[in-house]
Tab-separated table of C-alpha atoms in Angstrom:
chain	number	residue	atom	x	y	z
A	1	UNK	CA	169.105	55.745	71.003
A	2	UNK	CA	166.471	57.907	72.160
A	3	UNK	CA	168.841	60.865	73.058
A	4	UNK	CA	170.030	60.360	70.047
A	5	UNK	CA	166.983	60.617	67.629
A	6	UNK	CA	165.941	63.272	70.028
A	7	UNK	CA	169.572	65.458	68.868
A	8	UNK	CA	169.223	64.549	65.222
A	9	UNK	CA	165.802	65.767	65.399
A	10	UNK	CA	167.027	69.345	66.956
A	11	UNK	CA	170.024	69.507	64.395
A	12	UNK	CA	167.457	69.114	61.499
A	13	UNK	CA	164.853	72.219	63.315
A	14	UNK	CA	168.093	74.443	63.452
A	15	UNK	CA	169.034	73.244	60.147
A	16	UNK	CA	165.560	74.184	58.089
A	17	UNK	CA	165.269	76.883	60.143
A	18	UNK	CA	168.539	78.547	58.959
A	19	UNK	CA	167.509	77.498	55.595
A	20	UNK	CA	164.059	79.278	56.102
A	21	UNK	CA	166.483	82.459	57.119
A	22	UNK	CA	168.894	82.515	53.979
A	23	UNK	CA	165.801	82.438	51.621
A	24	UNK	CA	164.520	84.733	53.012
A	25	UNK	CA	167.044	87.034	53.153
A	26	UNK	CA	167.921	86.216	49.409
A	27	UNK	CA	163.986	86.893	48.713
A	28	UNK	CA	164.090	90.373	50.760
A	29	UNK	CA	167.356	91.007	48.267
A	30	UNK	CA	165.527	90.131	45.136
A	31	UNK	CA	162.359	92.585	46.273
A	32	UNK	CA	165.211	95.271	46.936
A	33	UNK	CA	167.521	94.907	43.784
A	34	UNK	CA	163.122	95.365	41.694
A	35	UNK	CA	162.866	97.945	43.237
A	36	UNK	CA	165.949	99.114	43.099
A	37	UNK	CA	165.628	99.183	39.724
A	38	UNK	CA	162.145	100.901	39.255
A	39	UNK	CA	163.168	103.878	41.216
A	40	UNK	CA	166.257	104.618	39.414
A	41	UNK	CA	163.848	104.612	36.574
A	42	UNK	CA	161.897	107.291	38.848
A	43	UNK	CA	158.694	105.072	39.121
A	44	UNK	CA	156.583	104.856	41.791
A	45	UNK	CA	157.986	102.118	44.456
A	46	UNK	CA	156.741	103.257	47.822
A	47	UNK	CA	153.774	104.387	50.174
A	48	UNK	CA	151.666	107.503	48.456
A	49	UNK	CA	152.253	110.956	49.797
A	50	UNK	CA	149.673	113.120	50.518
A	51	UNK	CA	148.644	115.427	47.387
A	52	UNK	CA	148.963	112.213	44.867
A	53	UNK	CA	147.508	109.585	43.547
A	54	UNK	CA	148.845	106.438	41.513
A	55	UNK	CA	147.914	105.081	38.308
A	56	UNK	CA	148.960	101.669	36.530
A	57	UNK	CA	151.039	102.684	33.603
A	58	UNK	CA	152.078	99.344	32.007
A	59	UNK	CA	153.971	96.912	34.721
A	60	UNK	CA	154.664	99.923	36.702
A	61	UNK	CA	152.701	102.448	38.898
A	62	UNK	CA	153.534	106.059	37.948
A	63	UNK	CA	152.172	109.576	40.920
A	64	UNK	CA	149.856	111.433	39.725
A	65	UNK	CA	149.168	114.710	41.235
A	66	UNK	CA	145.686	115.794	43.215
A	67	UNK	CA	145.048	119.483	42.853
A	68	UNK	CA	143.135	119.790	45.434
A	69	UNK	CA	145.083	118.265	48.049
A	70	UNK	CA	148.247	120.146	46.243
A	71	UNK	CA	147.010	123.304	46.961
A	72	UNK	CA	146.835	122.175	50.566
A	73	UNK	CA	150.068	121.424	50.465
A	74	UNK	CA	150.972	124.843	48.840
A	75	UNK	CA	148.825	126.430	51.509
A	76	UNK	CA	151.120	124.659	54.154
A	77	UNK	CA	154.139	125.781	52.771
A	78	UNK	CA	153.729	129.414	52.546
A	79	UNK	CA	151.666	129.884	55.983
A	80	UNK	CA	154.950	127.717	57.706
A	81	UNK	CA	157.368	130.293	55.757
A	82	UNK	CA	155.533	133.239	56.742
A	83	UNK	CA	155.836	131.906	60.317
A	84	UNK	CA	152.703	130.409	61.555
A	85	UNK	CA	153.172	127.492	64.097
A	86	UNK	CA	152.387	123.841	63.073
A	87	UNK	CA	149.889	123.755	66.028
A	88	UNK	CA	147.991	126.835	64.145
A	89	UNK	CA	147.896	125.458	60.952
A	90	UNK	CA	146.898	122.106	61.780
A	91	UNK	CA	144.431	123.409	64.222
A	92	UNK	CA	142.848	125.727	61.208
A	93	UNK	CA	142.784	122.634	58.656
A	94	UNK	CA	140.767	120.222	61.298
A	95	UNK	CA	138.769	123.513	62.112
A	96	UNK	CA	138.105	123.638	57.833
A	97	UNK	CA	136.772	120.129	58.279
A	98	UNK	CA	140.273	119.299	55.388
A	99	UNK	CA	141.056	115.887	55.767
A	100	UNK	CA	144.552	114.623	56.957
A	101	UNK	CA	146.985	112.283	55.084
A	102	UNK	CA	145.581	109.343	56.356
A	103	UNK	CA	141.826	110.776	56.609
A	104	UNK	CA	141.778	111.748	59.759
A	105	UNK	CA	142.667	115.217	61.682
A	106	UNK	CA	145.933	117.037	61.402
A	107	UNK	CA	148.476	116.755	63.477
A	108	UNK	CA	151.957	118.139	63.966
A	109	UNK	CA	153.746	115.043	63.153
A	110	UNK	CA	151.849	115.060	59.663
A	111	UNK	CA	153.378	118.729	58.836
A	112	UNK	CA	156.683	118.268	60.555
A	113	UNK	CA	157.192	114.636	60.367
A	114	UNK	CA	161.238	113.530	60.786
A	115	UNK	CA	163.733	115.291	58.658
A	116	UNK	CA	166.228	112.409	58.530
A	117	UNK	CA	163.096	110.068	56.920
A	118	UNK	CA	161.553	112.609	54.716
A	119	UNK	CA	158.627	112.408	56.232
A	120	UNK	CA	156.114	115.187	56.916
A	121	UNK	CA	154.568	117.503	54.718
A	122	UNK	CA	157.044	120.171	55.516
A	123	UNK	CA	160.289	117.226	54.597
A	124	UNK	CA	159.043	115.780	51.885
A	125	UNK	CA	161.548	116.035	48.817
A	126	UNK	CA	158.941	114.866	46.343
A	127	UNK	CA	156.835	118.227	46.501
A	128	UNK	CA	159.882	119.772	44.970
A	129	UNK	CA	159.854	117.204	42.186
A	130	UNK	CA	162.389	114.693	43.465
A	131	UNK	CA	161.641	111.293	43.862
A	132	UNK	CA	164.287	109.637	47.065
A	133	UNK	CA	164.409	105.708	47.480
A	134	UNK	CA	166.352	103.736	50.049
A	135	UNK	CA	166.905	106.474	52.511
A	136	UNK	CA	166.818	103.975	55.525
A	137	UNK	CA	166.616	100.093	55.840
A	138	UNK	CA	165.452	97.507	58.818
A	139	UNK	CA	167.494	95.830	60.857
A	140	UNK	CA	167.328	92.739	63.291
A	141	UNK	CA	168.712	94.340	66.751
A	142	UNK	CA	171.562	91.339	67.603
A	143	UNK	CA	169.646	91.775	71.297
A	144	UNK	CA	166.380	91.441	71.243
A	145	UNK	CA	165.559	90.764	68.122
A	146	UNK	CA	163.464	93.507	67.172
A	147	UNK	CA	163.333	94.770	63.704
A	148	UNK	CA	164.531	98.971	63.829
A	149	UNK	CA	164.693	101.339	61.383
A	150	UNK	CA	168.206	102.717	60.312
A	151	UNK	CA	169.188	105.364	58.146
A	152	UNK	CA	171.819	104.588	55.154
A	153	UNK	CA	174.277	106.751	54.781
A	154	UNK	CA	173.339	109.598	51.705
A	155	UNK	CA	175.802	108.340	49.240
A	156	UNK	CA	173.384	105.253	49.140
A	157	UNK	CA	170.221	106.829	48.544
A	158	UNK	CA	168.614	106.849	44.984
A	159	UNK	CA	166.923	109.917	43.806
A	160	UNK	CA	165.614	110.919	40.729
A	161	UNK	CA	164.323	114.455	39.440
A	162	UNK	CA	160.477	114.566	38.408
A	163	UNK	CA	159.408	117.850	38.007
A	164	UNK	CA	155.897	116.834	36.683
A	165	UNK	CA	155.511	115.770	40.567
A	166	UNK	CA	156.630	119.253	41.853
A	167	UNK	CA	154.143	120.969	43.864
A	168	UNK	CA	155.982	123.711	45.877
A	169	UNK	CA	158.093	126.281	44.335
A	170	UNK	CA	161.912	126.984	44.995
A	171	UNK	CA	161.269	129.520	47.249
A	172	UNK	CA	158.711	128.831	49.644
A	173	UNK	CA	160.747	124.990	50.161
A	174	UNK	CA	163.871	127.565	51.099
A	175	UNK	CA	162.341	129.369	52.983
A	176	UNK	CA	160.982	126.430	55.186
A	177	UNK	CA	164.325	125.062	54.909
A	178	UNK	CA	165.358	128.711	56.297
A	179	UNK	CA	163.188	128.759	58.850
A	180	UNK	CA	163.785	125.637	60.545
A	181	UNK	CA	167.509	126.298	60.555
A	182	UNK	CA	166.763	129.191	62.625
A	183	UNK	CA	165.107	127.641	64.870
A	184	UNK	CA	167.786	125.001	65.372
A	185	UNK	CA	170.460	126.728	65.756
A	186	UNK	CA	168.519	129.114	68.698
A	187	UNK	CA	167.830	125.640	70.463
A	188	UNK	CA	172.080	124.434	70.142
A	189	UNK	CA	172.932	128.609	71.125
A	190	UNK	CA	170.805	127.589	74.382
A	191	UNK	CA	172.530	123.843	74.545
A	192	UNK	CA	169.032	122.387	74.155
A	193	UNK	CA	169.846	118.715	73.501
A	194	UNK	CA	166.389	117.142	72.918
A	195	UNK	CA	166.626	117.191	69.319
A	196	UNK	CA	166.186	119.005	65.897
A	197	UNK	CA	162.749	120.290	66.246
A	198	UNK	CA	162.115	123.305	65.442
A	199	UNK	CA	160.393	125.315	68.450
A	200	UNK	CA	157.057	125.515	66.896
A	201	UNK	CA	156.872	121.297	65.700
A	202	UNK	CA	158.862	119.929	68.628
A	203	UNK	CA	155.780	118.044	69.734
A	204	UNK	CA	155.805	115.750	66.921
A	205	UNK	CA	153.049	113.146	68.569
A	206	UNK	CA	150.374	115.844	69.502
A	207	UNK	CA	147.052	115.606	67.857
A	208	UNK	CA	146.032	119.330	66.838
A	209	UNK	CA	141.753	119.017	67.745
A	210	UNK	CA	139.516	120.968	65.501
């Protein structure tokens, strides 16, 4: 009798617990399919990039652009173009006393980021004007049931055009663009394997001191 109140018992743990885990994962699909729907609509659904602000506009949250932090970002832009080094620039910002992204120093990683995220000053779509929603997703490993990060494939991404939001001209995003495929395609010539950093932002996790 006891072994058996002592199953039942288990059953009904496994039971609520899978029940916990399906609302969940309807709830986490209810959040999505919101959101979803604001960023078709080109509002503002996700963390703030550096150079904006956000406002409350009705049940929504719209970007607004900071023109002082903008020009930063302009500054960024052309100096990377022309072909300074991530290093120098971030070194001269932190030497300015210019606050990073999150307040603190610059670093590489804030200019060069990851180009399959869009992250980094230098990868960010939205200084161009174009807003890019569910790029990548999180997913349980089956293992050891750590969440990871996973990019979707592009036909899944949702991007809208918002050219009040643009910051950086045509040109000096191409010839960014320009610059780091240069750069990766000297590092596959030499059968460097270690990634698509460009030369000058390969160390992505280096803190630039003032």
């Amino acid at each position: 009798m006891t072994r058996s109140l002592a199953s039942g018992r288990k059953v009904l743990r496994v039971a609520r617990g899978l029940v916990n885990e399906l609302y969940l994962d309807d709830l986490r699909a209810q959040v999505h399919r919101t959101l979803a729907a604001k960023a078709s609509r080109g509002r503002h659904v996700a963390g703030r990039s550096y150079g904006y602000t956000s406002e409350q506009d009705g049940n929504d949250r719209r970007l607004v652009i900071v023109p002082e932090q903008a020009a930063i970002v302009r500054e960024i832009f052309d100096r990377y173009g022309a072909g300074e080094s991530c290093q120098r620039i971030a070194a001269d910002l932190n030497t300015r006393g210019i606050q990073g992204p999150r307040g603190g120093t610059w670093s590489v990683s804030a200019l060069y980021g990851s180009p399959d995220k869009g992250a980094g000053i230098l990868n960010n779509e939205l200084y161009i004007g174009r807003v890019v929603w569910n790029r990548s997703q999180w997913i349980k490993h089956p293992e050891t049931g750590k969440r990871e990060r996973m990019i979707r494939p592009r036909s899944e991404w949702l991007v809208a055009e918002q050219p009040e939001l643009r910051i950086v001209d045509d040109s000096a995003w191409q010839r960014v663009r320009g610059r780091f495929g240069d750069k990766h395609g000297e590092r596959r010539t030499r059968g460097d394997t270690r990634g698509p950093f460009s030369a000058d932002c390969s160390d992505a996790a280096v803190a630039v001191a003032a």
